[in-house]
PDB file of C-alpha atoms in Angstrom:
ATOM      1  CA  UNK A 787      -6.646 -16.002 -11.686  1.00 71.00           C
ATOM      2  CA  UNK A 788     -10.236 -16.677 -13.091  1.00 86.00           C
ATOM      3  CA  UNK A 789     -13.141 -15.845 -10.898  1.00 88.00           C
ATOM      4  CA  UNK A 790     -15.639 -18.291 -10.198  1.00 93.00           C
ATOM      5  CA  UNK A 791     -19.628 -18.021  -9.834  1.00 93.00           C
ATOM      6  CA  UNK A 792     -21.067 -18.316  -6.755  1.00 92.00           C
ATOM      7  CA  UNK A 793     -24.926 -17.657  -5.773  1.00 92.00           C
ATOM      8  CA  UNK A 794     -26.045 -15.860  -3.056  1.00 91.00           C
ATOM      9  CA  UNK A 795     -29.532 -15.283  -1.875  1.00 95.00           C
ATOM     10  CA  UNK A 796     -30.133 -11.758  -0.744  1.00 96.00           C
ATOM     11  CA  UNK A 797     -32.933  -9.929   0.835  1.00 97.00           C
ATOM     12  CA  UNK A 798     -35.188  -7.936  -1.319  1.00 97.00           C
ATOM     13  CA  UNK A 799     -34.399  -4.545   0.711  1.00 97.00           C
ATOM     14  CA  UNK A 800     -30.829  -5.278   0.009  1.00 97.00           C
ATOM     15  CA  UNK A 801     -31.062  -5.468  -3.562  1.00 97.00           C
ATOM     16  CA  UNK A 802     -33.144  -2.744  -3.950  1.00 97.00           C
ATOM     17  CA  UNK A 803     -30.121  -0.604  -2.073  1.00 97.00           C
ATOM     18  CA  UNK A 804     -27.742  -2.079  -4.711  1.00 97.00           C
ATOM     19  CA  UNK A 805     -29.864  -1.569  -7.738  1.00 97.00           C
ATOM     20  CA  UNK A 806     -30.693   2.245  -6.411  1.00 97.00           C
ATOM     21  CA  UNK A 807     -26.897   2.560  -6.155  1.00 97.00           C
ATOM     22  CA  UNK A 808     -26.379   0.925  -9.438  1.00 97.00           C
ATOM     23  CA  UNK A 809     -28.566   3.616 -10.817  1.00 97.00           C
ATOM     24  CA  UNK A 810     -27.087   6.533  -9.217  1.00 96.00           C
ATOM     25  CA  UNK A 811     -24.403   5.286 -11.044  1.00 96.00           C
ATOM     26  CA  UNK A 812     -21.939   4.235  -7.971  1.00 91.00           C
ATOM     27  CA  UNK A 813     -21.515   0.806  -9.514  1.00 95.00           C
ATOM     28  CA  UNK A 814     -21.188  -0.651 -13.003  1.00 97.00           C
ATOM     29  CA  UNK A 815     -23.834  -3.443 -12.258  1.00 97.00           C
ATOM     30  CA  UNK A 816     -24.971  -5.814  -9.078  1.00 96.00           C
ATOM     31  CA  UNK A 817     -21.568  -7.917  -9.445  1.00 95.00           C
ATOM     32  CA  UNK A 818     -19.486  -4.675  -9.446  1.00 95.00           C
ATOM     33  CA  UNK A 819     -21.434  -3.754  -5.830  1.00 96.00           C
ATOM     34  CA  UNK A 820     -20.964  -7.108  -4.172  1.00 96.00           C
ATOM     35  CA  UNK A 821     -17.721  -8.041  -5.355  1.00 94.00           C
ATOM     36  CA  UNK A 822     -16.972  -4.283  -3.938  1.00 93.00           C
ATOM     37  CA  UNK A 823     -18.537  -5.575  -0.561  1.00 95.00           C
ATOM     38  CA  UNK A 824     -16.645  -8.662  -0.579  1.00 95.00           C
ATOM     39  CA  UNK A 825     -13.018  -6.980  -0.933  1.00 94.00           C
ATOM     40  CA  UNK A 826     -14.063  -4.589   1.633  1.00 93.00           C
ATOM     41  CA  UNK A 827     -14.574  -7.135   3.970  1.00 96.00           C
ATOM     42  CA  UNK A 828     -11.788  -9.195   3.545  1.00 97.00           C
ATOM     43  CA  UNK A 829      -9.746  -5.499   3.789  1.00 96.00           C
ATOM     44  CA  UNK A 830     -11.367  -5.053   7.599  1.00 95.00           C
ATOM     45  CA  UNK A 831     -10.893  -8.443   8.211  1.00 97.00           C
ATOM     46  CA  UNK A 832      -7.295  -8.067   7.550  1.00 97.00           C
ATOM     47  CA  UNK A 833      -6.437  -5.147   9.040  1.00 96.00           C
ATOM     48  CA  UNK A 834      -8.044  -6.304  12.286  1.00 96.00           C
ATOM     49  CA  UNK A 835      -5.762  -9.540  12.065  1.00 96.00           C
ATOM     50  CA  UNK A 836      -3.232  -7.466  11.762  1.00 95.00           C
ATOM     51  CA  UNK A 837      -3.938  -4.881  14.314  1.00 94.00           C
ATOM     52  CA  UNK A 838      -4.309  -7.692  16.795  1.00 94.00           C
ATOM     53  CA  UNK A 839      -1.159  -9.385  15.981  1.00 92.00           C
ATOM     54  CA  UNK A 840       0.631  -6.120  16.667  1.00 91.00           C
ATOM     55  CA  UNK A 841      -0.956  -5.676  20.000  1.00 90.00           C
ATOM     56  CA  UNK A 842       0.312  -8.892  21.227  1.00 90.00           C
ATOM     57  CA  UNK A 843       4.269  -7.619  20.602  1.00 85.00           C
ATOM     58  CA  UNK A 844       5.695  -5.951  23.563  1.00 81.00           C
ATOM     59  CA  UNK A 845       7.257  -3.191  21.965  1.00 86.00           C
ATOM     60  CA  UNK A 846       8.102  -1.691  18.532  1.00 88.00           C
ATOM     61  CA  UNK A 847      11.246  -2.370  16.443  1.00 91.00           C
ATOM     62  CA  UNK A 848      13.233   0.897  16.666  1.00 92.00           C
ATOM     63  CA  UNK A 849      12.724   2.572  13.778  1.00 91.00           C
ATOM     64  CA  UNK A 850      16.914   2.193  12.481  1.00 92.00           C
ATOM     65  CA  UNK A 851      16.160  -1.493  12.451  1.00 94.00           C
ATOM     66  CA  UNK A 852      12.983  -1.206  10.888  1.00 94.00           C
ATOM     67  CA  UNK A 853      14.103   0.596   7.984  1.00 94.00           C
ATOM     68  CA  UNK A 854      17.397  -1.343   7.602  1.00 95.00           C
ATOM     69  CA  UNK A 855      15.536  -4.272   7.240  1.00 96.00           C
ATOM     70  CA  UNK A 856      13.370  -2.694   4.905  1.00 96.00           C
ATOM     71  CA  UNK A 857      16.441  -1.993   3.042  1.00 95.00           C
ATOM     72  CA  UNK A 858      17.917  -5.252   3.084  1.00 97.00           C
ATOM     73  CA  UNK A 859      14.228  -7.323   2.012  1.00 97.00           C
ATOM     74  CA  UNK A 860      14.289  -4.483  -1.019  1.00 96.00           C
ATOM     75  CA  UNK A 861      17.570  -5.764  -2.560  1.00 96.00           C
ATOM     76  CA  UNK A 862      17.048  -8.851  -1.977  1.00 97.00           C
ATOM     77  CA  UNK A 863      13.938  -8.782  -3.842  1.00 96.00           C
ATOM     78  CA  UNK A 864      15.743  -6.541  -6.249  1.00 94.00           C
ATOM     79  CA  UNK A 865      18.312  -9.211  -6.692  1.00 95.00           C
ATOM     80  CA  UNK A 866      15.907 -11.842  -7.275  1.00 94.00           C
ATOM     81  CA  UNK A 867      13.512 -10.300 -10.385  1.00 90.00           C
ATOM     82  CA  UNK A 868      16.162  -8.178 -12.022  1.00 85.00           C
ATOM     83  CA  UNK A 869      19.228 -10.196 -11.031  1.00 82.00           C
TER      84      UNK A 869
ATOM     85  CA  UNK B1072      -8.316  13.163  -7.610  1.00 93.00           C
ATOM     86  CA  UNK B1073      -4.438  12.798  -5.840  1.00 97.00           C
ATOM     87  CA  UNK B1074      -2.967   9.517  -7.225  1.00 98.00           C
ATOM     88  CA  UNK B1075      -0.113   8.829  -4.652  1.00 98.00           C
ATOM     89  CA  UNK B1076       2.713   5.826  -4.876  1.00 98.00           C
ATOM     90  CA  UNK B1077       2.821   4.609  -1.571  1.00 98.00           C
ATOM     91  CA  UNK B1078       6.231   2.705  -0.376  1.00 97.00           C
ATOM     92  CA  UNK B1079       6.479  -0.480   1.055  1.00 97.00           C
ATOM     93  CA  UNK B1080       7.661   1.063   4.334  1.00 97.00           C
ATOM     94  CA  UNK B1081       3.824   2.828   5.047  1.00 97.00           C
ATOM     95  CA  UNK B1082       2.728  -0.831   5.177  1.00 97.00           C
ATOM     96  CA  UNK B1083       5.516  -1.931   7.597  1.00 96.00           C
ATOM     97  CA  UNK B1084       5.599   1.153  10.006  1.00 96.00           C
ATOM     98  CA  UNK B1085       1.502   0.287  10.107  1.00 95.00           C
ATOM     99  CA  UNK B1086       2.228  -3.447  11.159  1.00 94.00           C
ATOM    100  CA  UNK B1087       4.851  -2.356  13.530  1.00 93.00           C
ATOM    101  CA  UNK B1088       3.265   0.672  15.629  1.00 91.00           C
ATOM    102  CA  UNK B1089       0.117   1.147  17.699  1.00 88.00           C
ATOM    103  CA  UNK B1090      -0.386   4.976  15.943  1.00 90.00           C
ATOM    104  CA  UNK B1091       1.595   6.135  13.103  1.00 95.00           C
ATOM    105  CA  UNK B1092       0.894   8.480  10.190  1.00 97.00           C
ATOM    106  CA  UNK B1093       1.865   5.489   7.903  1.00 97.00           C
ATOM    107  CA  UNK B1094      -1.942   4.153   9.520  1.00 97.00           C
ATOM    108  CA  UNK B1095      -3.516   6.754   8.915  1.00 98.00           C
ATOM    109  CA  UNK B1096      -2.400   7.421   5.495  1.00 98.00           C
ATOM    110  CA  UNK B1097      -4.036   3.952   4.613  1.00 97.00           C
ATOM    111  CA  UNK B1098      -7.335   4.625   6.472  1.00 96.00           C
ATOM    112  CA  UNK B1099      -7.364   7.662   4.341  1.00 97.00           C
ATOM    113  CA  UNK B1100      -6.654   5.487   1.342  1.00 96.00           C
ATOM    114  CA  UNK B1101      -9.734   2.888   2.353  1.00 94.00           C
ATOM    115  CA  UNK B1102     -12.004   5.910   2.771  1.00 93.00           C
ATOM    116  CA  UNK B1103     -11.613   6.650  -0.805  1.00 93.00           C
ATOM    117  CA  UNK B1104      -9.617  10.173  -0.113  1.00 96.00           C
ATOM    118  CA  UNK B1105      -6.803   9.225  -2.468  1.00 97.00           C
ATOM    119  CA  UNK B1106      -6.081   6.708  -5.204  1.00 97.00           C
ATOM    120  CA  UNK B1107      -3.495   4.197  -3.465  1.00 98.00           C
ATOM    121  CA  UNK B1108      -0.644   2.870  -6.532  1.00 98.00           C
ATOM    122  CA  UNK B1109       1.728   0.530  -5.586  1.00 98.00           C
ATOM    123  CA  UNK B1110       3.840  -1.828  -7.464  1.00 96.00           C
ATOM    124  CA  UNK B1111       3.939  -5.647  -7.603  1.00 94.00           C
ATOM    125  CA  UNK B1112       7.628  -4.932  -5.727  1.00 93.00           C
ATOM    126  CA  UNK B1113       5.860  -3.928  -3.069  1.00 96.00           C
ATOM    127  CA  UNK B1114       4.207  -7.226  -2.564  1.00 94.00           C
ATOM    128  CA  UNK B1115       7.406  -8.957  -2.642  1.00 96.00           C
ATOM    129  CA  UNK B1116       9.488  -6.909  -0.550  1.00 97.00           C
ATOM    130  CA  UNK B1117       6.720  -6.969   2.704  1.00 97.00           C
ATOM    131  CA  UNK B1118       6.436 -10.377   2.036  1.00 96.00           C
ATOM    132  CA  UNK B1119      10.314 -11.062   2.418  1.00 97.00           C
ATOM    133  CA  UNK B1120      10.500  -8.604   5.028  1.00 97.00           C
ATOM    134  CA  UNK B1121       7.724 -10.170   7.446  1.00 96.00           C
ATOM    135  CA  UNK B1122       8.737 -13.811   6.561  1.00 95.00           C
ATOM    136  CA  UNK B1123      12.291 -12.504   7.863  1.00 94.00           C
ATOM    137  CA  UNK B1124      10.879 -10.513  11.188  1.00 92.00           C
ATOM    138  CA  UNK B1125       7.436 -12.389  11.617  1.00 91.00           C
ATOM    139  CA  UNK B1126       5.079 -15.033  11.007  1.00 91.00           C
ATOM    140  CA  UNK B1127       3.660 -16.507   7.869  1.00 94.00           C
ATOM    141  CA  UNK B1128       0.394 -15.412   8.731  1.00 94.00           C
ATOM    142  CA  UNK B1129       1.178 -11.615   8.941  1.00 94.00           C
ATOM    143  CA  UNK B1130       2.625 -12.114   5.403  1.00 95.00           C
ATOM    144  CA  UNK B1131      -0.632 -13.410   4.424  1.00 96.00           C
ATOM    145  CA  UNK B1132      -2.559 -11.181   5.808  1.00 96.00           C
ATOM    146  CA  UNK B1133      -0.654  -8.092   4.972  1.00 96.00           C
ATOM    147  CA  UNK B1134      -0.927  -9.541   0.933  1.00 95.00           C
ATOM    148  CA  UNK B1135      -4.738  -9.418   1.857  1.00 96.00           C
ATOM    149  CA  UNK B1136      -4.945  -6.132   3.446  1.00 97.00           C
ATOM    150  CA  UNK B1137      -2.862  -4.703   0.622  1.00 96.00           C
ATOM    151  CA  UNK B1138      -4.575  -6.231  -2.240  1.00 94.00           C
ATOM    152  CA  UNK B1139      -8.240  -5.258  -1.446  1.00 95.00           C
ATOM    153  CA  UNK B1140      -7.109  -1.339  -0.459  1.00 95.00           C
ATOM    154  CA  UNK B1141     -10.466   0.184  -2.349  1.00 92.00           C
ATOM    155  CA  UNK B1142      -9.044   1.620  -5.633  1.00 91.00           C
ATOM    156  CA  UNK B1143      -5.637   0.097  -5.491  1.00 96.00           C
ATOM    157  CA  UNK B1144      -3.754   0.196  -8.717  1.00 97.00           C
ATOM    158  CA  UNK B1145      -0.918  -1.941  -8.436  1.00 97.00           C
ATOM    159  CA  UNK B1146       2.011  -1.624 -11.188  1.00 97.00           C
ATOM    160  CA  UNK B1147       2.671  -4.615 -12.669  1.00 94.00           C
ATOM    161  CA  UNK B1148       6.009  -5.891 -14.158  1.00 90.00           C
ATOM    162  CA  UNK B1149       5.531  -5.256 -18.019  1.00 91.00           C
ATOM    163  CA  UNK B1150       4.956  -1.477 -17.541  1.00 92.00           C
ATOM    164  CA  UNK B1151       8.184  -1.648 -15.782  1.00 89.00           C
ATOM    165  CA  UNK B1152       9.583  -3.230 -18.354  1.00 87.00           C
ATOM    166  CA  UNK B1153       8.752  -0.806 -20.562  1.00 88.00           C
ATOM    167  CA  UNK B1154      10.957   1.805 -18.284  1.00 89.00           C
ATOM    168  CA  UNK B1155      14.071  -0.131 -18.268  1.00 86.00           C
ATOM    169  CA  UNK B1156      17.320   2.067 -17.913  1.00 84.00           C
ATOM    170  CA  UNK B1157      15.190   5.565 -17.252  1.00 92.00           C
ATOM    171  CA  UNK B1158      15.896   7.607 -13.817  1.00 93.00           C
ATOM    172  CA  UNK B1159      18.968   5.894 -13.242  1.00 91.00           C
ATOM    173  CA  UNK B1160      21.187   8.429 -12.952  1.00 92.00           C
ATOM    174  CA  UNK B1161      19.144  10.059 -10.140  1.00 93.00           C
ATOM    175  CA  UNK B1162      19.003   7.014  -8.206  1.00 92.00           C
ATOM    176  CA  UNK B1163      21.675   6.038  -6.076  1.00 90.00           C
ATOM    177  CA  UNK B1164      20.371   2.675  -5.354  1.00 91.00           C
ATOM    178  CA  UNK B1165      19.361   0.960  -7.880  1.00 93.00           C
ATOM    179  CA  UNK B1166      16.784  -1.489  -5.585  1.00 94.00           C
ATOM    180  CA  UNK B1167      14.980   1.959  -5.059  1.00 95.00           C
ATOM    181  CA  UNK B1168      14.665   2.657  -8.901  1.00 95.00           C
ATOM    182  CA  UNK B1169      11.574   0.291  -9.689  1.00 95.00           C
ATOM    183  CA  UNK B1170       9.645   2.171  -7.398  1.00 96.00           C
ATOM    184  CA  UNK B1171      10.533   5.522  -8.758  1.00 96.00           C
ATOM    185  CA  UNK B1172       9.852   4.075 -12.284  1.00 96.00           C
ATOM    186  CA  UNK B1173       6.054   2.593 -10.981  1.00 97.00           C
ATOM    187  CA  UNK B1174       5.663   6.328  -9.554  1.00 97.00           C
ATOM    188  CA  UNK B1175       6.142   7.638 -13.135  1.00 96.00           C
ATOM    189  CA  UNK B1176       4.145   4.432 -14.928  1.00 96.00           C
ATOM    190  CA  UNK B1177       1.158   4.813 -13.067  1.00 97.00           C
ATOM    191  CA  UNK B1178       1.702   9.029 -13.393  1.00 97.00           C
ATOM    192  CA  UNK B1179       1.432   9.644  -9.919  1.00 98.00           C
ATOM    193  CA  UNK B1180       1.309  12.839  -7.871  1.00 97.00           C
ATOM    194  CA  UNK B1181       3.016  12.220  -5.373  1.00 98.00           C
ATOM    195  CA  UNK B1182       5.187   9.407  -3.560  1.00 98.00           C
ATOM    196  CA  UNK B1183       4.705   8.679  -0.080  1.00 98.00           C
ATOM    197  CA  UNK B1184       7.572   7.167   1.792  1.00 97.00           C
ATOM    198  CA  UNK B1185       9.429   6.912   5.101  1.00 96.00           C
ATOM    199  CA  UNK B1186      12.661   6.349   3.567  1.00 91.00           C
ATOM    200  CA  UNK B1187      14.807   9.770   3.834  1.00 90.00           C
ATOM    201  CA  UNK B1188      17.557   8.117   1.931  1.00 89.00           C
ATOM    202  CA  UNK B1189      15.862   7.658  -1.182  1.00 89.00           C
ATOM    203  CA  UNK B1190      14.516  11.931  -0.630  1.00 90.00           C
ATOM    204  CA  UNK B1191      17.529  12.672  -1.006  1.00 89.00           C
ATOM    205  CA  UNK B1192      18.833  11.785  -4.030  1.00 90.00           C
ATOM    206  CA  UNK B1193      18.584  13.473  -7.018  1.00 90.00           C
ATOM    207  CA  UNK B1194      15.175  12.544  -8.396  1.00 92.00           C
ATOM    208  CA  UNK B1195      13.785  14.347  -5.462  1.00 93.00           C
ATOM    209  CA  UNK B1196      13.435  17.100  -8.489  1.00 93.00           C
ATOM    210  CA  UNK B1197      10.968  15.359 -10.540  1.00 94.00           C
ATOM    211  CA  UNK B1198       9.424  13.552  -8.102  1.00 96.00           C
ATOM    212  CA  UNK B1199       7.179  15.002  -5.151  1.00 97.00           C
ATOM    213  CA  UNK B1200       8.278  12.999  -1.738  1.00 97.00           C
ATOM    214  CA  UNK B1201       6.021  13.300   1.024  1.00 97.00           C
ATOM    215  CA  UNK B1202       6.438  11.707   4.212  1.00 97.00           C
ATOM    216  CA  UNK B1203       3.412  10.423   5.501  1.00 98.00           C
ATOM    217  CA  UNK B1204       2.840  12.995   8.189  1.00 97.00           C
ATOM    218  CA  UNK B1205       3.332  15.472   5.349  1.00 97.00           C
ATOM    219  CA  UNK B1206       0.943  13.771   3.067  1.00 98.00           C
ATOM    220  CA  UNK B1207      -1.776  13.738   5.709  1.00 98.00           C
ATOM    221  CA  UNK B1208      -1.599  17.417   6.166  1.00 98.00           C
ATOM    222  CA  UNK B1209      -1.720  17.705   2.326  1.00 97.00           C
ATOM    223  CA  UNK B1210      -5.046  15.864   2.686  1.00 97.00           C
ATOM    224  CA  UNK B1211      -6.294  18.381   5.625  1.00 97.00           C
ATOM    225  CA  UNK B1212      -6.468  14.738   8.010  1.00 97.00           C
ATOM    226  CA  UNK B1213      -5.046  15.190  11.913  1.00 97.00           C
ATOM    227  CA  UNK B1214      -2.086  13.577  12.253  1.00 97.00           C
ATOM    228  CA  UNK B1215       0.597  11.953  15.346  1.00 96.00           C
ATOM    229  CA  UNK B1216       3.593  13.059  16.844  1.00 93.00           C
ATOM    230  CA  UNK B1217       5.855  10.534  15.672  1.00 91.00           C
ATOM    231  CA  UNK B1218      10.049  10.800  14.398  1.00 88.00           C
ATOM    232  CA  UNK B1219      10.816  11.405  10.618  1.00 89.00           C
ATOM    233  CA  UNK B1220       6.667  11.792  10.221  1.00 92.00           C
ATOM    234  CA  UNK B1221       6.818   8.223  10.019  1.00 93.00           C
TER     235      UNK B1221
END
């Protein structure tokens, strides 16, 4: 998928961080640091979706189940792209 | 730094218990303490699973949680394309065998998994299994009480 530009207006502290860590060699360039950000973000954001979704079921599958259905999505999926 | 294959089932043992190793192999992974593979299989086979057992949304977010893992290197289908017909004959199921051929595409150290079947079989001698309880000790990190190391 392409990426698309987007502006964003940041404080001059926080550029200074990026362009320090830029330097120390951390990141490629400003872009590499924010898109970093960004993903890491969207990675908390998900996993606290998730973790909340999983408090809300009463109880855990039992772990037999679990894997057999593990078992059963992998040759389907199998089945599917190899055929 | 360890480059370690993890299996789909680290992802679905996170989404299903409160604590688990699986967790806690994937915080390790976000902190930066390993370099998370995985293959565009595993995608597809926790999406089927959780549109099977759960919602749409937890498919969704799962894909997101799993695609922005820092330093994810995810195995696409051309390099396994490229490994068509190898490890065959050490892999009883042959739905396990793209998995075992990402492990060796992306030259991975290790292969973290909670499925015992696939440990089993005879590729366990070129390729190094851990479960995820195992894996954390590997990587000095506390881990949980939990059956098979899950």
């Amino acid at each position: 998928m392409a990426s698309q530009v987007t502006h964003v207006r940041l404080a001059p502290q926080d550029l200074a961080f990026i362009d320090e860590a830029v330097e120390r060699g951390r990141f490629l360039d400003r872009t590499d640091f924010i898109r970093s950000a960004v993903r890491l973000q969207i990675h908390e954001l998900a996993k606290e979706r998730l973790r909340e979704s999983r408090s809300r079921r009463r109880s855990p599958t039992p772990i037999p189940d679990l894997l057999a259905s593990l078992r059963a999505s992998r040759k389907a999926v199998h089945r599917e792209i190899w055929g | 730094m360890i480059r370690a294959y993890l299996d789909t089932g680290v992802f679905l043992v996170f989404l299903d218990r409160d604590d688990s190793n699986s967790e806690r192999v994937l915080d390790a992974a976000a902190e930066g303490l390993f370099l998370p593979v995985i293959s565009f299989h595993t995608f597809q086979e926790a999406t089927h699973n959780l549109l099977a057992r759960r919602t749409k949304d937890e498919a969704s977010w799962l894909r997101y949680f799993m695609w922005t893992l820092p330093g994810l290197e995810v195995v696409t289908s051309d390099r396994l394309q490229a490994l068509q017909g190898r490890y065959g004959d050490r892999v009883a199921d042959p739905s396990d065998l793209p998995h075992v051929q990402a492990y060796f595409a992306a030259e991975c150290d290790r292969f973290v998994t909670v499925n015992r079947r696939l440990t089993r079989m005879a590729i366990r001698e070129v390729v190094a299994f851990r479960t995820p309880r195992e894996f954390l000790e590997e990587l000095g990190r506390p881990v949980v009480e939990t059956p098979q190391g899950i």
